[in-house]
Amino acid sequence: MSRAKRKIDHIQHALKTGQKRNNGFSDILFLHQSLPDTAVHHIDMHTEIGGLVLSSPIFINAMTGGGGSETVKINEALSSAAAECGIPVAVGSQMSAIRNPSERESYEIVRKVNQKGVLFANLGSEATPDQAKTAIDMIEANALQIHLNVVQELVMPEGDRDFSGALNRISAIAEAVDVPVFVKEVGFGINREAASKLADAGVKAIDVGGYGGTNFARIENERRSRLLESFNDWGIPTAASIAEIASSVKDVSIIGSGGIQDAMDIAKAVALGASGAGMAGFFLKILIEDGYEALVLEIKNVQEELKMIMAALGAESVKQLQEAPVIISGFTHHYLSERNAD
Ligand code: FNR
C-alpha cells in the first residue's frame, strides 16, 4: 500500500473509530473556590513550552501531510485556523516528503498560509540529524516533534519491527538542530522513566500523547485482515501519564494530549502539571464534518471557556493553574499510588 493511501486511510479510520475519551480526566475534580478574588479580564493565557513563549496553552497536534491534494487542503485549513486563533500547529510526519520531494507541497503550505505563527515539524525516531534539519527548514519550524509509536508500528502490517537505538538518535538530533526538540507519543502515553531518559537526552518538552482519545491500535486493526487485538486497549491514560511525569521529571515541559476535547480537559491537564495541551482527532473531525468556520469557532470557544475556568479557580496565569488543587479519584488515583507518584 502506498504511503499516500495509508494517510487517507488513517484519517477515515480515525473519524470512524472515534474517540472513546476514557483519558482519565473524569477522575480529576477541581476544588471549587467561592472566593477566587480575580476577574476574567485579569486572566493571562500565555505559557512557555520547551523555551517557546506561546499566547495560549492550546495547539493543533500532528496529523497529516504528503498524500496528494486532499492532505494539502486539510493542512492548509488547519494552519489557517491556527493563524486566525493565534495557536501553534504541528504537521504530520514529514518523512514521506524527505524521501519524495514531490510531497513537500502539503507541508510547505502550512508555512505559506501562516507566515508568523508557531509551527512544529514532525518526524519519527528513525530520523537522522540531517533529515531533522531538512524537516525543520521545509516549514521554517519553531520546534521539532519526534513521535514514538511502537505499538502503532507493531499493529501496522507494513510497520517497523526493530525499535533499537531510538534514544541515541533522539539525542543526536537534539544536539544537531537549533530549535527545541519535543518528543510525543501517539495515544499510548509516556511513563516517567522514559520521560527522564528523554529529558537527559536534551528533549525540551514531553507530549504524553496518552491513551483515551484517538486509538491507533484500533485504527490499524481496521486496516488488517488478521486482527491483532492485544493492543486495542493498551496504554497509559493521558491524566495518569501527565501526573506521573510532572511529579518526578524536572527541567522539561509537559504537554497534555490524547483525547482532549474541551476547555475542562485542558484545564485539568494543566492542573496536573502540563504547560499546554494538544488536540488532534477532535479538531480533524470538526474540520471534515462541519468545515473551516466551525473549527475556528470551536477553538475560540475553547479559549474563552478556559479563561472562565481559570477565573473560577482564581488562577490568573497558566503557572497558577498548575498549582490549582485537584481531587484525584478512581483509576487515576490507583495508578498513581501504584507508581508512587501522587
Ligand atoms: C495522527 N497523529 C500523528 N502524530 C504524529 O506525531 N505524526 C503523525 O504523522 C500523526 N498522524 C496522525 C494522523 C491522524 C489522522 C490522527 C488522528 C493523528 C497522532 C496525533 O498527533 C495525536 O498524538 C493522537 O491522535 C492523540 O491525540 P487525539 O487525537 O486523541 O487528540
CSV table of C-alpha atoms and ligand atoms in Angstrom, one decimal:
chain,number,residue,atom,x,y,z
A,1,MET,CA,0.0,0.0,0.0
A,2,SER,CA,1.3,3.5,-0.9
A,3,ARG,CA,2.0,6.0,1.9
A,4,ALA,CA,-0.5,8.4,0.3
A,5,LYS,CA,-3.3,5.8,0.5
A,6,ARG,CA,-2.3,4.9,4.1
A,7,LYS,CA,-2.6,8.6,5.2
A,8,ILE,CA,-6.1,8.9,3.7
A,9,ASP,CA,-7.0,5.6,5.4
A,10,HIS,CA,-5.8,6.9,8.7
A,11,ILE,CA,-8.0,10.0,8.5
A,12,GLN,CA,-11.0,7.9,7.5
A,13,HIS,CA,-10.5,5.3,10.2
A,14,ALA,CA,-9.6,7.9,12.9
A,15,LEU,CA,-13.0,9.5,12.2
A,16,LYS,CA,-14.8,6.1,12.1
A,17,THR,CA,-13.2,4.6,15.3
A,18,GLY,CA,-13.9,7.9,17.0
A,19,GLN,CA,-12.7,9.0,20.4
A,20,LYS,CA,-13.9,7.0,23.4
A,21,ARG,CA,-12.4,9.7,25.6
A,22,ASN,CA,-11.5,7.5,28.6
A,23,ASN,CA,-8.4,9.5,29.1
A,24,GLY,CA,-8.7,9.7,32.9
A,25,PHE,CA,-9.8,13.3,33.3
A,26,SER,CA,-13.2,12.2,34.7
A,27,ASP,CA,-11.1,11.1,37.8
A,28,ILE,CA,-10.0,14.7,38.3
A,29,LEU,CA,-12.1,17.2,40.2
A,30,PHE,CA,-11.2,20.9,40.8
A,31,LEU,CA,-11.6,22.1,44.3
A,32,HIS,CA,-14.3,24.8,43.9
A,33,GLN,CA,-13.2,28.3,45.1
A,34,SER,CA,-16.0,30.6,46.3
A,35,LEU,CA,-13.6,33.5,46.7
A,36,PRO,CA,-11.4,33.4,43.6
A,37,ASP,CA,-10.5,37.2,44.0
A,38,THR,CA,-9.9,37.8,40.3
A,39,ALA,CA,-11.7,39.0,37.2
A,40,VAL,CA,-12.0,37.3,33.7
A,41,HIS,CA,-10.1,40.3,32.2
A,42,HIS,CA,-7.1,39.6,34.5
A,43,ILE,CA,-6.6,36.1,33.1
A,44,ASP,CA,-3.4,35.7,31.1
A,45,MET,CA,-3.2,32.5,29.0
A,46,HIS,CA,0.5,32.9,27.9
A,47,THR,CA,2.6,29.8,28.5
A,48,GLU,CA,6.1,28.6,27.9
A,49,ILE,CA,6.7,25.2,26.4
A,50,GLY,CA,10.3,24.0,25.9
A,51,GLY,CA,11.6,27.6,25.7
A,52,LEU,CA,8.9,28.8,23.3
A,53,VAL,CA,6.6,31.5,24.6
A,54,LEU,CA,3.0,31.0,23.4
A,55,SER,CA,0.0,33.2,23.7
A,56,SER,CA,-2.3,30.2,24.5
A,57,PRO,CA,-1.8,26.8,26.0
A,58,ILE,CA,-3.7,25.1,23.2
A,59,PHE,CA,-2.3,23.8,19.9
A,60,ILE,CA,-3.3,21.6,17.0
A,61,ASN,CA,-1.4,18.4,17.2
A,62,ALA,CA,0.3,16.5,14.3
A,63,MET,CA,-1.9,14.8,11.8
A,64,THR,CA,-1.2,14.7,8.2
A,65,GLY,CA,0.8,15.6,5.2
A,66,GLY,CA,2.0,14.1,1.9
A,67,GLY,CA,-0.6,12.1,0.1
A,68,GLY,CA,-2.0,14.4,-2.6
A,69,SER,CA,-4.5,17.2,-2.9
A,70,GLU,CA,-6.7,16.1,0.0
A,71,THR,CA,-4.0,16.4,2.6
A,72,VAL,CA,-2.8,19.8,1.1
A,73,LYS,CA,-6.4,21.1,1.7
A,74,ILE,CA,-6.6,19.7,5.2
A,75,ASN,CA,-3.2,21.1,6.2
A,76,GLU,CA,-4.0,24.5,4.7
A,77,ALA,CA,-7.2,24.7,6.7
A,78,LEU,CA,-5.6,23.5,10.0
A,79,SER,CA,-2.8,26.1,9.6
A,80,SER,CA,-5.1,28.9,8.6
A,81,ALA,CA,-7.3,28.2,11.6
A,82,ALA,CA,-4.2,28.1,13.9
A,83,ALA,CA,-3.2,31.5,12.4
A,84,GLU,CA,-6.6,33.0,12.9
A,85,CYS,CA,-6.8,31.8,16.5
A,86,GLY,CA,-3.1,32.5,17.4
A,87,ILE,CA,-2.3,29.0,18.4
A,88,PRO,CA,0.6,26.7,17.2
A,89,VAL,CA,0.0,23.8,14.7
A,90,ALA,CA,2.1,20.7,14.1
A,91,VAL,CA,2.4,19.0,10.7
A,92,GLY,CA,2.2,15.2,10.3
A,93,SER,CA,5.3,13.1,9.8
A,94,GLN,CA,7.5,14.7,7.1
A,95,MET,CA,9.5,11.5,6.2
A,96,SER,CA,7.4,11.0,3.1
A,97,ALA,CA,8.4,14.4,1.8
A,98,ILE,CA,12.0,13.9,2.7
A,99,ARG,CA,12.1,10.7,0.7
A,100,ASN,CA,9.9,12.1,-2.1
A,101,PRO,CA,10.2,15.9,-2.6
A,102,SER,CA,7.0,15.9,-4.8
A,103,GLU,CA,5.1,15.5,-1.5
A,104,ARG,CA,6.5,18.7,0.0
A,105,GLU,CA,3.6,20.9,-1.0
A,106,SER,CA,1.3,19.7,1.7
A,107,TYR,CA,3.8,20.7,4.4
A,108,GLU,CA,5.1,23.9,2.8
A,109,ILE,CA,1.5,25.2,2.5
A,110,VAL,CA,1.4,25.2,6.3
A,111,ARG,CA,4.0,28.0,6.5
A,112,LYS,CA,2.7,29.7,3.4
A,113,VAL,CA,-0.7,30.5,4.9
A,114,ASN,CA,0.7,31.1,8.4
A,115,GLN,CA,3.8,33.2,8.0
A,116,LYS,CA,4.2,34.4,11.6
A,117,GLY,CA,2.7,31.5,13.5
A,118,VAL,CA,4.4,28.9,15.6
A,119,LEU,CA,4.8,25.6,13.7
A,120,PHE,CA,6.1,22.2,14.8
A,121,ALA,CA,7.9,19.9,12.4
A,122,ASN,CA,7.4,16.2,12.8
A,123,LEU,CA,9.4,13.0,12.2
A,124,GLY,CA,9.7,9.5,13.7
A,125,SER,CA,12.5,8.4,15.9
A,126,GLU,CA,14.1,6.6,12.9
A,127,ALA,CA,15.2,10.0,11.6
A,128,THR,CA,18.8,11.2,11.2
A,129,PRO,CA,20.0,14.6,12.3
A,130,ASP,CA,20.2,15.7,8.6
A,131,GLN,CA,16.6,14.6,8.0
A,132,ALA,CA,15.6,16.5,11.1
A,133,LYS,CA,17.3,19.7,9.7
A,134,THR,CA,15.5,19.2,6.4
A,135,ALA,CA,12.1,18.8,8.1
A,136,ILE,CA,12.7,22.0,10.1
A,137,ASP,CA,13.8,24.0,7.1
A,138,MET,CA,10.9,22.7,5.0
A,139,ILE,CA,8.4,24.7,7.1
A,140,GLU,CA,10.7,27.1,9.0
A,141,ALA,CA,9.6,25.3,12.1
A,142,ASN,CA,9.9,26.8,15.6
A,143,ALA,CA,10.2,23.3,17.2
A,144,LEU,CA,10.6,19.7,16.1
A,145,GLN,CA,8.3,16.9,17.3
A,146,ILE,CA,9.7,13.4,17.3
A,147,HIS,CA,7.0,10.8,17.6
A,148,LEU,CA,7.3,7.5,19.4
A,149,ASN,CA,4.7,5.0,18.1
A,150,VAL,CA,6.0,1.4,18.8
A,151,VAL,CA,2.5,-0.1,19.3
A,152,GLN,CA,1.1,1.6,16.1
A,153,GLU,CA,4.1,0.2,14.1
A,154,LEU,CA,3.5,-3.3,15.6
A,155,VAL,CA,-0.2,-3.4,14.6
A,156,MET,CA,0.6,-1.9,11.2
A,157,PRO,CA,1.1,-4.8,8.8
A,158,GLU,CA,3.9,-2.9,7.0
A,159,GLY,CA,5.2,-1.3,10.2
A,160,ASP,CA,8.7,-1.4,11.8
A,161,ARG,CA,9.7,-4.3,13.9
A,162,ASP,CA,13.0,-3.0,15.2
A,163,PHE,CA,12.9,-0.2,17.8
A,164,SER,CA,16.5,-0.2,19.0
A,165,GLY,CA,18.6,2.9,19.2
A,166,ALA,CA,15.8,5.4,19.3
A,167,LEU,CA,17.1,7.3,22.4
A,168,ASN,CA,20.6,7.7,20.9
A,169,ARG,CA,19.1,9.0,17.6
A,170,ILE,CA,16.9,11.5,19.5
A,171,SER,CA,19.9,12.6,21.5
A,172,ALA,CA,21.9,13.2,18.3
A,173,ILE,CA,19.1,15.2,16.8
A,174,ALA,CA,18.6,17.3,19.9
A,175,GLU,CA,22.4,18.1,19.7
A,176,ALA,CA,22.3,18.9,16.0
A,177,VAL,CA,19.3,21.1,15.5
A,178,ASP,CA,18.8,24.7,16.6
A,179,VAL,CA,15.1,24.5,17.6
A,180,PRO,CA,13.8,22.8,20.7
A,181,VAL,CA,13.0,19.1,20.3
A,182,PHE,CA,9.7,17.8,21.7
A,183,VAL,CA,9.0,14.0,21.9
A,184,LYS,CA,5.5,12.8,21.6
A,185,GLU,CA,3.5,9.5,21.8
A,186,VAL,CA,0.5,9.0,19.6
A,187,GLY,CA,-2.1,7.7,22.0
A,188,PHE,CA,-0.2,5.3,24.3
A,189,GLY,CA,1.2,7.6,26.9
A,190,ILE,CA,4.8,8.0,28.3
A,191,ASN,CA,6.0,6.8,31.7
A,192,ARG,CA,8.3,8.7,33.9
A,193,GLU,CA,11.3,6.5,33.4
A,194,ALA,CA,11.1,7.1,29.6
A,195,ALA,CA,10.5,10.8,30.2
A,196,SER,CA,13.5,11.1,32.4
A,197,LYS,CA,15.7,9.4,29.8
A,198,LEU,CA,14.4,11.8,27.1
A,199,ALA,CA,15.0,14.9,29.3
A,200,ASP,CA,18.6,13.7,29.9
A,201,ALA,CA,18.9,13.3,26.1
A,202,GLY,CA,18.2,17.0,25.6
A,203,VAL,CA,14.5,16.9,24.9
A,204,LYS,CA,12.8,20.1,25.9
A,205,ALA,CA,9.2,19.0,26.1
A,206,ILE,CA,7.4,15.7,26.5
A,207,ASP,CA,4.0,15.4,24.9
A,208,VAL,CA,2.4,12.4,26.7
A,209,GLY,CA,0.1,11.5,23.8
A,210,GLY,CA,-1.9,9.4,26.2
A,211,TYR,CA,-4.5,6.7,25.9
A,212,GLY,CA,-8.1,7.7,25.8
A,213,GLY,CA,-8.6,9.5,22.5
A,214,THR,CA,-7.5,8.6,19.0
A,215,ASN,CA,-6.6,5.0,19.2
A,216,PHE,CA,-4.0,3.9,16.6
A,217,ALA,CA,-4.2,0.2,17.6
A,218,ARG,CA,-7.9,0.2,16.6
A,219,ILE,CA,-7.2,2.4,13.5
A,220,GLU,CA,-4.6,0.0,12.3
A,221,ASN,CA,-6.8,-3.0,13.1
A,222,GLU,CA,-9.4,-1.6,10.8
A,223,ARG,CA,-6.9,-2.0,8.0
A,224,ARG,CA,-5.7,-5.5,8.8
A,225,SER,CA,-7.3,-8.7,7.6
A,226,ARG,CA,-5.9,-10.8,10.5
A,227,LEU,CA,-6.6,-8.7,13.6
A,228,LEU,CA,-4.0,-8.0,16.3
A,229,GLU,CA,-6.4,-7.1,19.1
A,230,SER,CA,-4.0,-7.3,22.1
A,231,PHE,CA,-3.2,-3.6,21.8
A,232,ASN,CA,-6.7,-2.3,21.4
A,233,ASP,CA,-6.9,-1.1,25.0
A,234,TRP,CA,-3.2,-0.6,25.6
A,235,GLY,CA,-1.6,2.4,27.1
A,236,ILE,CA,-1.3,4.9,29.9
A,237,PRO,CA,-4.3,7.2,30.1
A,238,THR,CA,-3.5,10.8,29.5
A,239,ALA,CA,-4.3,12.1,33.0
A,240,ALA,CA,-2.1,9.5,34.7
A,241,SER,CA,0.8,10.0,32.2
A,242,ILE,CA,0.9,13.8,32.8
A,243,ALA,CA,0.7,13.4,36.6
A,244,GLU,CA,3.4,10.7,36.9
A,245,ILE,CA,5.9,12.7,34.8
A,246,ALA,CA,5.1,16.0,36.5
A,247,SER,CA,5.7,14.6,39.9
A,248,SER,CA,9.2,13.3,39.1
A,249,VAL,CA,10.8,14.7,36.0
A,250,LYS,CA,12.2,18.3,36.2
A,251,ASP,CA,13.6,20.6,33.6
A,252,VAL,CA,11.3,19.5,30.9
A,253,SER,CA,7.9,21.0,29.8
A,254,ILE,CA,4.9,18.6,29.8
A,255,ILE,CA,2.3,18.7,27.1
A,256,GLY,CA,-1.1,17.0,27.8
A,257,SER,CA,-2.6,15.3,24.8
A,258,GLY,CA,-4.7,12.2,24.0
A,259,GLY,CA,-8.4,12.6,23.9
A,260,ILE,CA,-8.5,16.2,24.8
A,261,GLN,CA,-11.8,17.7,23.5
A,262,ASP,CA,-12.7,20.7,25.6
A,263,ALA,CA,-11.5,23.5,27.9
A,264,MET,CA,-12.1,21.4,31.0
A,265,ASP,CA,-9.8,18.7,29.7
A,266,ILE,CA,-7.1,21.3,29.0
A,267,ALA,CA,-7.6,22.9,32.5
A,268,LYS,CA,-7.2,19.5,34.2
A,269,ALA,CA,-4.1,18.7,32.1
A,270,VAL,CA,-2.5,21.9,33.2
A,271,ALA,CA,-3.5,21.4,36.8
A,272,LEU,CA,-1.8,18.0,36.7
A,273,GLY,CA,1.4,19.7,35.6
A,274,ALA,CA,1.2,20.3,31.8
A,275,SER,CA,2.2,23.7,30.3
A,276,GLY,CA,-0.1,23.2,27.4
A,277,ALA,CA,-2.4,20.8,25.5
A,278,GLY,CA,-2.5,19.4,22.0
A,279,MET,CA,-5.7,18.4,20.2
A,280,ALA,CA,-5.7,16.2,17.1
A,281,GLY,CA,-8.6,13.9,16.2
A,282,PHE,CA,-11.3,16.1,17.7
A,283,PHE,CA,-10.3,19.1,15.6
A,284,LEU,CA,-9.9,17.0,12.5
A,285,LYS,CA,-13.4,15.6,12.9
A,286,ILE,CA,-14.9,19.2,13.2
A,287,LEU,CA,-12.9,20.3,10.1
A,288,ILE,CA,-14.0,17.4,8.0
A,289,GLU,CA,-17.6,17.1,9.1
A,290,ASP,CA,-18.5,20.7,9.8
A,291,GLY,CA,-16.0,22.8,7.9
A,292,TYR,CA,-13.4,25.5,8.5
A,293,GLU,CA,-15.6,28.2,10.1
A,294,ALA,CA,-16.8,25.6,12.6
A,295,LEU,CA,-13.2,24.7,13.6
A,296,VAL,CA,-12.3,28.3,14.1
A,297,LEU,CA,-15.4,28.9,16.2
A,298,GLU,CA,-14.6,25.8,18.3
A,299,ILE,CA,-11.0,26.9,19.0
A,300,LYS,CA,-12.2,30.3,20.0
A,301,ASN,CA,-14.9,28.8,22.3
A,302,VAL,CA,-12.4,26.6,23.9
A,303,GLN,CA,-10.0,29.5,24.6
A,304,GLU,CA,-12.9,31.6,26.0
A,305,GLU,CA,-14.1,28.8,28.2
A,306,LEU,CA,-10.6,28.1,29.5
A,307,LYS,CA,-10.5,31.7,30.6
A,308,MET,CA,-13.7,31.2,32.5
A,309,ILE,CA,-12.5,28.1,34.3
A,310,MET,CA,-9.2,29.9,35.3
A,311,ALA,CA,-11.3,32.8,36.6
A,312,ALA,CA,-13.5,30.4,38.7
A,313,LEU,CA,-10.3,28.9,40.2
A,314,GLY,CA,-8.7,32.3,40.8
A,315,ALA,CA,-5.8,31.2,38.6
A,316,GLU,CA,-4.6,34.3,36.7
A,317,SER,CA,-1.8,32.5,34.8
A,318,VAL,CA,-1.0,29.1,33.5
A,319,LYS,CA,1.6,28.8,36.3
A,320,GLN,CA,-1.1,29.5,38.8
A,321,LEU,CA,-3.5,26.9,37.2
A,322,GLN,CA,-0.7,24.4,37.5
A,323,GLU,CA,-0.9,24.9,41.3
A,324,ALA,CA,-4.7,24.6,41.4
A,325,PRO,CA,-5.8,22.0,44.0
A,326,VAL,CA,-7.5,18.9,42.5
A,327,ILE,CA,-9.0,15.8,44.0
A,328,ILE,CA,-7.9,12.6,42.2
A,329,SER,CA,-10.1,9.6,42.4
A,330,GLY,CA,-10.8,6.2,40.7
A,331,PHE,CA,-8.4,4.5,38.3
A,332,THR,CA,-6.1,7.6,38.1
A,333,HIS,CA,-5.7,7.6,41.9
A,334,HIS,CA,-5.0,3.9,41.9
A,335,TYR,CA,-2.5,4.2,39.1
A,336,LEU,CA,-0.6,7.0,40.8
A,337,SER,CA,-0.5,5.2,44.1
A,338,GLU,CA,0.9,2.1,42.4
A,339,ARG,CA,3.5,4.2,40.7
A,340,ASN,CA,4.2,6.1,44.0
A,341,ALA,CA,3.7,9.3,42.0
A,342,ASP,CA,0.8,11.1,43.7
B,1,FNR,C1,-2.1,11.5,14.0
B,1,FNR,N1,-1.1,11.6,14.9
B,1,FNR,C2,0.2,11.7,14.4
B,1,FNR,N2,1.2,12.0,15.3
B,1,FNR,C3,2.5,12.2,14.8
B,1,FNR,O1,3.4,12.5,15.6
B,1,FNR,N3,2.8,12.2,13.4
B,1,FNR,C4,1.8,11.9,12.5
B,1,FNR,O2,2.1,11.8,11.3
B,1,FNR,C5,0.5,11.7,13.0
B,1,FNR,N4,-0.6,11.4,12.1
B,1,FNR,C6,-1.9,11.3,12.6
B,1,FNR,C7,-2.9,11.2,11.7
B,1,FNR,C8,-4.2,11.3,12.1
B,1,FNR,C9,-5.4,11.2,11.1
B,1,FNR,C10,-4.5,11.4,13.5
B,1,FNR,C11,-5.9,11.5,14.0
B,1,FNR,C12,-3.5,11.5,14.4
B,1,FNR,C13,-1.3,11.4,16.3
B,1,FNR,C14,-1.7,12.7,17.0
B,1,FNR,O3,-0.8,13.8,16.9
B,1,FNR,C15,-2.0,12.5,18.5
B,1,FNR,O4,-0.9,12.2,19.2
B,1,FNR,C16,-3.1,11.4,18.7
B,1,FNR,O5,-4.0,11.5,17.7
B,1,FNR,C17,-3.7,11.6,20.1
B,1,FNR,O6,-4.4,12.8,20.2
B,1,FNR,P1,-6.0,13.0,20.0
B,1,FNR,O7,-6.3,12.7,18.5
B,1,FNR,O8,-6.7,12.0,20.9
B,1,FNR,O9,-6.3,14.4,20.3
